[in-house]
Coordinates of C-alpha atoms in Angstrom, one line a residue:
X239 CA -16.0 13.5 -0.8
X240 CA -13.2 10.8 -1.4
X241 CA -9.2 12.1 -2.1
X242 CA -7.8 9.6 -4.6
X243 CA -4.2 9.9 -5.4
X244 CA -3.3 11.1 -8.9
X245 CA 0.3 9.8 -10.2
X246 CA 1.9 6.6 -10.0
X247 CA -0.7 5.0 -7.3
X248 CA -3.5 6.5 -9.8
X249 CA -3.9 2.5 -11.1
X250 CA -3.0 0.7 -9.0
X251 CA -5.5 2.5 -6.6
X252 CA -8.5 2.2 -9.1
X253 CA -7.2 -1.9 -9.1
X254 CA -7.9 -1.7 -5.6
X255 CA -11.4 -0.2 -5.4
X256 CA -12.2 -2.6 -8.2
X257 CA -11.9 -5.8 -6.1
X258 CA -13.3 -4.0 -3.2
X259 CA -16.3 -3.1 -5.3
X260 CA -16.3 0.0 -6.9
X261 CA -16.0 0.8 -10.3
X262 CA -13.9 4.3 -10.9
X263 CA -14.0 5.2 -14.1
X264 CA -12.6 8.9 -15.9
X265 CA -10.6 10.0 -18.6
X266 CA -6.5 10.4 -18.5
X267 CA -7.2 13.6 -18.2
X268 CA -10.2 14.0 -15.9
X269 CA -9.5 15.0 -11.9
X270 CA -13.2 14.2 -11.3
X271 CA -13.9 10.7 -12.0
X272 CA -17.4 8.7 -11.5
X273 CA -17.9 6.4 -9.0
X274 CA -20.5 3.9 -9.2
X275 CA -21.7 4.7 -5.6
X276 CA -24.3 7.5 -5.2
X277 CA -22.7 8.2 -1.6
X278 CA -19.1 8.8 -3.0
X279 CA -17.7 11.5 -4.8
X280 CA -14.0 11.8 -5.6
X281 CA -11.3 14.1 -6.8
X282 CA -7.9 12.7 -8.1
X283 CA -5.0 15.2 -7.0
X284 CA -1.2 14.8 -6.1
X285 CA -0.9 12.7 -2.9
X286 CA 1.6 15.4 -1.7
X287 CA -1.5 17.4 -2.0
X288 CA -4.4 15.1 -0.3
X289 CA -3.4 14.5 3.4
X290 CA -4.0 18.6 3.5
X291 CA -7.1 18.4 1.8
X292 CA -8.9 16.1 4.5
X293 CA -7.9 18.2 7.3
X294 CA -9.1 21.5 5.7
X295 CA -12.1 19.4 4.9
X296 CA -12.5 19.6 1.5
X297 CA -12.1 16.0 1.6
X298 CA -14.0 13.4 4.1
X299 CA -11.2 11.0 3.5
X300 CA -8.7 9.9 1.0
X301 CA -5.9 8.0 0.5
X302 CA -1.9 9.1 0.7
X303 CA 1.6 8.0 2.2
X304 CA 2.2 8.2 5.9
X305 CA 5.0 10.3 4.3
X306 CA 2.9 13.5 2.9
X307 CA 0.6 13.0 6.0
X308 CA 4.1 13.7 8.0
X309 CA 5.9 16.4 5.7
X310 CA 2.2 18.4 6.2
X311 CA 2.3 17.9 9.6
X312 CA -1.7 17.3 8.8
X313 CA -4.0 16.8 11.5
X314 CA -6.1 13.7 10.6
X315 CA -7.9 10.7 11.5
X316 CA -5.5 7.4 10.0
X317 CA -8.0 5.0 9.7
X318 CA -6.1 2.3 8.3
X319 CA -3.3 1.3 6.8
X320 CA -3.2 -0.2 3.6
X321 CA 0.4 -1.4 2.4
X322 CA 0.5 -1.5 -1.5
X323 CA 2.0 0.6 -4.5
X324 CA 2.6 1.3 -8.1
X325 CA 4.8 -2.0 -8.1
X326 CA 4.5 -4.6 -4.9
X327 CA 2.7 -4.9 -1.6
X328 CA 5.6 -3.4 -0.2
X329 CA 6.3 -0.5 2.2
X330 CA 8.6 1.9 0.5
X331 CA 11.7 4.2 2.4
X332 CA 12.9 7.8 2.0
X333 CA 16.5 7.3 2.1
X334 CA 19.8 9.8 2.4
X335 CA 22.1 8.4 -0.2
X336 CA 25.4 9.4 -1.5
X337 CA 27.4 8.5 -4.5
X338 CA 28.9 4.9 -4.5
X339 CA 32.2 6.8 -4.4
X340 CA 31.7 9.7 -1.9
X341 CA 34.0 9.4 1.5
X342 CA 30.6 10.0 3.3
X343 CA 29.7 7.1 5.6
X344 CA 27.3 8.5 8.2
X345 CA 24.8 11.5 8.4
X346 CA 26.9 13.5 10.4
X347 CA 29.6 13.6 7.2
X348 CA 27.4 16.0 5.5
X349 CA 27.6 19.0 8.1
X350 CA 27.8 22.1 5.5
X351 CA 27.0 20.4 2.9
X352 CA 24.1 20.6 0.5
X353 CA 21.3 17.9 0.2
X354 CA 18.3 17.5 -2.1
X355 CA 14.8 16.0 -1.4
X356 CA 11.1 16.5 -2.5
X357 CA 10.6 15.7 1.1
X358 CA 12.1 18.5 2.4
X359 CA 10.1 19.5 5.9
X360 CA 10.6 15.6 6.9
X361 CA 14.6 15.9 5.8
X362 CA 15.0 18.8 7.9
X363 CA 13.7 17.8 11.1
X364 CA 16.0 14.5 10.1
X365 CA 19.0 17.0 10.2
X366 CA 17.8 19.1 13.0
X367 CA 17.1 15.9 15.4
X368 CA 21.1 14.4 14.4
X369 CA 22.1 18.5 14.7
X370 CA 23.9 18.4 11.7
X371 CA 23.6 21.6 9.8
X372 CA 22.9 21.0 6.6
X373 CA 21.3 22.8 2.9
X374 CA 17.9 21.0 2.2
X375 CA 16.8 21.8 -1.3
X376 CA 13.3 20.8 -2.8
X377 CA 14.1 18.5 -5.8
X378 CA 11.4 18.6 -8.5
X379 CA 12.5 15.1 -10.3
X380 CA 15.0 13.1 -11.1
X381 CA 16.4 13.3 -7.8
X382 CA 19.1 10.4 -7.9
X383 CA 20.9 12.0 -11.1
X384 CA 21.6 14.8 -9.4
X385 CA 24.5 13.4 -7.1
X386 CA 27.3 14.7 -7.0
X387 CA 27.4 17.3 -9.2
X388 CA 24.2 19.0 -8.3
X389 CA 24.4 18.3 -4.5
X390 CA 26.2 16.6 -2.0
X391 CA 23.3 13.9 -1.1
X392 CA 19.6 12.9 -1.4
X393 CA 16.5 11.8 0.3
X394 CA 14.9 9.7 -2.1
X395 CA 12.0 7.1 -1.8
X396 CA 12.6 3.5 -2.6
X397 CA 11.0 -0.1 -2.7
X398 CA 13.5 -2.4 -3.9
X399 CA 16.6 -0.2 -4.3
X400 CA 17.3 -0.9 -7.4
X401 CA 16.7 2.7 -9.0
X402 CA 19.2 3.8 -7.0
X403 CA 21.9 1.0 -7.5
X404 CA 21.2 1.8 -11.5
X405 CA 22.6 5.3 -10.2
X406 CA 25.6 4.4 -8.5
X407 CA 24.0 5.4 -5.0
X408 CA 24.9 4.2 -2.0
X409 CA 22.2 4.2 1.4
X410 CA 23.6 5.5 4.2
X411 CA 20.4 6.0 6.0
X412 CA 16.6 5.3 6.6
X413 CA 14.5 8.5 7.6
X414 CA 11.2 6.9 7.3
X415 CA 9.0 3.9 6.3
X416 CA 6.2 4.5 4.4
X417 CA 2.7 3.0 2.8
X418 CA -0.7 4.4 2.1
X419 CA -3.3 5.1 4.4
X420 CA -7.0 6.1 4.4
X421 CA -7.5 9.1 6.6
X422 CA -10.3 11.2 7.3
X423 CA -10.9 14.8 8.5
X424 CA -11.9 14.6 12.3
X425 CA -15.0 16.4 11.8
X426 CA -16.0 14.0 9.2
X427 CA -14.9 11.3 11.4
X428 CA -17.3 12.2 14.7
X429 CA -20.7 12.3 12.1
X430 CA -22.1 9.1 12.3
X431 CA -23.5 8.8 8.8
X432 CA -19.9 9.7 7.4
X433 CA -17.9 7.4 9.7
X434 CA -20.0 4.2 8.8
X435 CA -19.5 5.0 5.4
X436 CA -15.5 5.2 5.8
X437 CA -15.3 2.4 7.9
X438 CA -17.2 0.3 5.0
X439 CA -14.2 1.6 3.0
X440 CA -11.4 0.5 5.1
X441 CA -13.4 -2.9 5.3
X442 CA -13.7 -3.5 2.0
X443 CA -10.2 -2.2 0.8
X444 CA -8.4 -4.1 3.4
X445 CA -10.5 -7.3 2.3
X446 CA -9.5 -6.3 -1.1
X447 CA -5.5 -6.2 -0.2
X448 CA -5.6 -9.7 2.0
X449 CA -7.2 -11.1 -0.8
X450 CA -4.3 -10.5 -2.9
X451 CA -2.1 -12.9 -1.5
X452 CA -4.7 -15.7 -1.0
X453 CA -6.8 -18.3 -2.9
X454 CA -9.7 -20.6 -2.7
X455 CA -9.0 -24.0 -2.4
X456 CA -11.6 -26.7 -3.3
X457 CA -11.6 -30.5 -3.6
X458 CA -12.9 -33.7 -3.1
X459 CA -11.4 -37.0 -0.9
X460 CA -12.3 -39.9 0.7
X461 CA -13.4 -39.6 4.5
X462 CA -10.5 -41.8 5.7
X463 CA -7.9 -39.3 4.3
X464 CA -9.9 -35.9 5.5
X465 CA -7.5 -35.7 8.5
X466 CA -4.6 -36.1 7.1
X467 CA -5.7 -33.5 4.0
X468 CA -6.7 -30.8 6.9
X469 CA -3.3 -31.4 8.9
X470 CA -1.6 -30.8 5.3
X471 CA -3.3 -27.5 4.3
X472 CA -2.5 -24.3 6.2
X473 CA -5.6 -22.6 6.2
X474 CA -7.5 -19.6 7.8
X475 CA -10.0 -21.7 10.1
X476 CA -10.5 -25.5 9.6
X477 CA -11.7 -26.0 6.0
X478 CA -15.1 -26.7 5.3
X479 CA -16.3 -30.0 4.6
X480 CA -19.8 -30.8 2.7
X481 CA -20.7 -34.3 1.9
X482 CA -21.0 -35.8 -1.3
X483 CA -23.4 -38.2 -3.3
X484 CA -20.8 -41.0 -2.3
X485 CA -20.9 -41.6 1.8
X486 CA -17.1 -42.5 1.5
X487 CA -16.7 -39.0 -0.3
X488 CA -16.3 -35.3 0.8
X489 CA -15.6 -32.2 -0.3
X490 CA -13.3 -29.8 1.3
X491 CA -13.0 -25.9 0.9
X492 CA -10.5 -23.5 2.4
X493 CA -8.7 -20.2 1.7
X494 CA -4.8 -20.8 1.7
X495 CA -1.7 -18.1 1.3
X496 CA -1.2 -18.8 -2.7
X497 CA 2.4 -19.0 -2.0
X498 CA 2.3 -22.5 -0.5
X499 CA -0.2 -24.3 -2.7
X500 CA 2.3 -25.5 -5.4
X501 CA 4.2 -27.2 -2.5
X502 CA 1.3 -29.0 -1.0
X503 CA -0.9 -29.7 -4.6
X504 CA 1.3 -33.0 -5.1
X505 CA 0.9 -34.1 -1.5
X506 CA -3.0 -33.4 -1.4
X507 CA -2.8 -35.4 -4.4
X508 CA -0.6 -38.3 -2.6
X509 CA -3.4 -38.4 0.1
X510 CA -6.0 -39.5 -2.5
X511 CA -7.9 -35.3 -3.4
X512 CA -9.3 -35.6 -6.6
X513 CA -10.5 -32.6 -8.7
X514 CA -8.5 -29.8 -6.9
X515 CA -9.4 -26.3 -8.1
X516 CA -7.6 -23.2 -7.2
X517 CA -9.7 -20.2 -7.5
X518 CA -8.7 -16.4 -7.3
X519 CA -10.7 -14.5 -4.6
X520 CA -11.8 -10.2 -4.6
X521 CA -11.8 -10.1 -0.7
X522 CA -10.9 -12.0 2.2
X523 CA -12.6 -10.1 5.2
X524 CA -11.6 -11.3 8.8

């Protein structure tokens, strides 16, 4: 049994089981989608909710944040991470902010005062470790609206910050850095059947993510200008070259970081490559 999150990593999650190779498919409304794997069966529920799930054992394994793994203090196997989200392949924060106005600089400002959080367990052991005594209220949405009327402060999860610039919030602290994982209950974890088919997971959705970033890179040169061509590309391993028809002719393939090949296409060009093709790839497994 598979724990998918339900919320805003509902798509982006199915997105990433796609390219890994599984189709999820279900209604907006449906918690029980199909999967088109006769060994997998999976639930979509909060991923507050899932961390607790695999360690009860209701779930084998699912996927949630480090930071509802930490706020349940759940017991569980993290097989791997995997850093994406609703909106980037970044790793998001929880926060303490304040308004962009408040005299509070540091955490210790806020002893008696009153700060709200959806993460509350995790804020509290923040406040308890710094021992400043402090309110911690559970927030159920639209947390950054709520200073300073509401409350003094929040903790708050961000990627980019802006949300909370848009607010007139100011950082003045990091509690935690966070991204989803794959866990799996521990009993799950020791049966051999079960653990071969969550490391195939893990595999295949990491392959999945380090594909993202990456493309296949093909082309033919002449054989005089293949060693300058391989000391111009910045691949995984040394490219693969086939020969061609022509004996002064070869064909190179590689995988590159998709970042870099507009700055080395005009170059590869220079050195004499002729029908370069960029292709997108599913996985990339090391």
């Amino acid at each position: 049994m598979l724990g998918l999150p339900k919320g805003s990593l509902e798509e982006s999650t199915r997105g990433l089981f796609a390219k890994a190779g599984w189709r999820i498919t279900s209604n907006s409304r449906s918690y029980r989608p199909s999967i088109d794997d006769p060994e997998l069966d999976g639930r979509f529920v909060r991923a507050q909710e899932v961390s607790r799930y695999v360690e009860h054992g209701f779930f084998d394994c699912g996927l949630t944040g480090l930071d509802w793994i930490q706020e349940n203090s759940s017991d569980v196997v993290e097989v791997c991470d995997l850093v994406y989200s609703r909106a980037s392949t970044a790793k998001s924060r929880w926060v303490l902010c304040v308004a962009e106005d408040s005299p509070i600089r540091a955490p210790a400002d806020l002893a008696g005062k009153r700060v709200a959080t959806e993460l509350v367990q995790t804020a509290k052991r923040y406040f308890a470790a710094k021992q400043v005594p402090v309110e911690v209220e559970f927030s159920w949405g639209a947390t950054e609206v709520k200073v300073p009327d509401l409350v003094d402060a929040i903790v708050d999860i961000t990627e980019t910050g802006s949300s909370l610039r848009a607010n007139k919030l100011r950082i003045i602290d990091t509690l935690l850095e966070t991204n989803t994982k794959l866990i799996a209950n521990r009993k799950s974890w020791a049966d051999p059947v079960k653990r071969r088919k969550i490391e195939t997971i893990a595999l295949l959705l990491r392959g999945a993510l380090e594909a993202e970033s990456k493309v296949g890179l093909k082309m033919n040169a002449p054989k005089r200008a293949v060693a300058a061509i391989i000391a111009a590309v910045p691949s995984l391993r040394d490219p693969t070259v086939s020969p061609l028809s022509h004996p002064d002719w070869v064909a190179l393939e590689t995988i590159i970081d998709q970042s870099v090949v507009r700055e080395i296409l005009p170059q590869l060009k220079a050195l004499g490559a002729e029908g370069i093709v960029e292709y997108p790839l599913n996985k990339v497994v090391y």
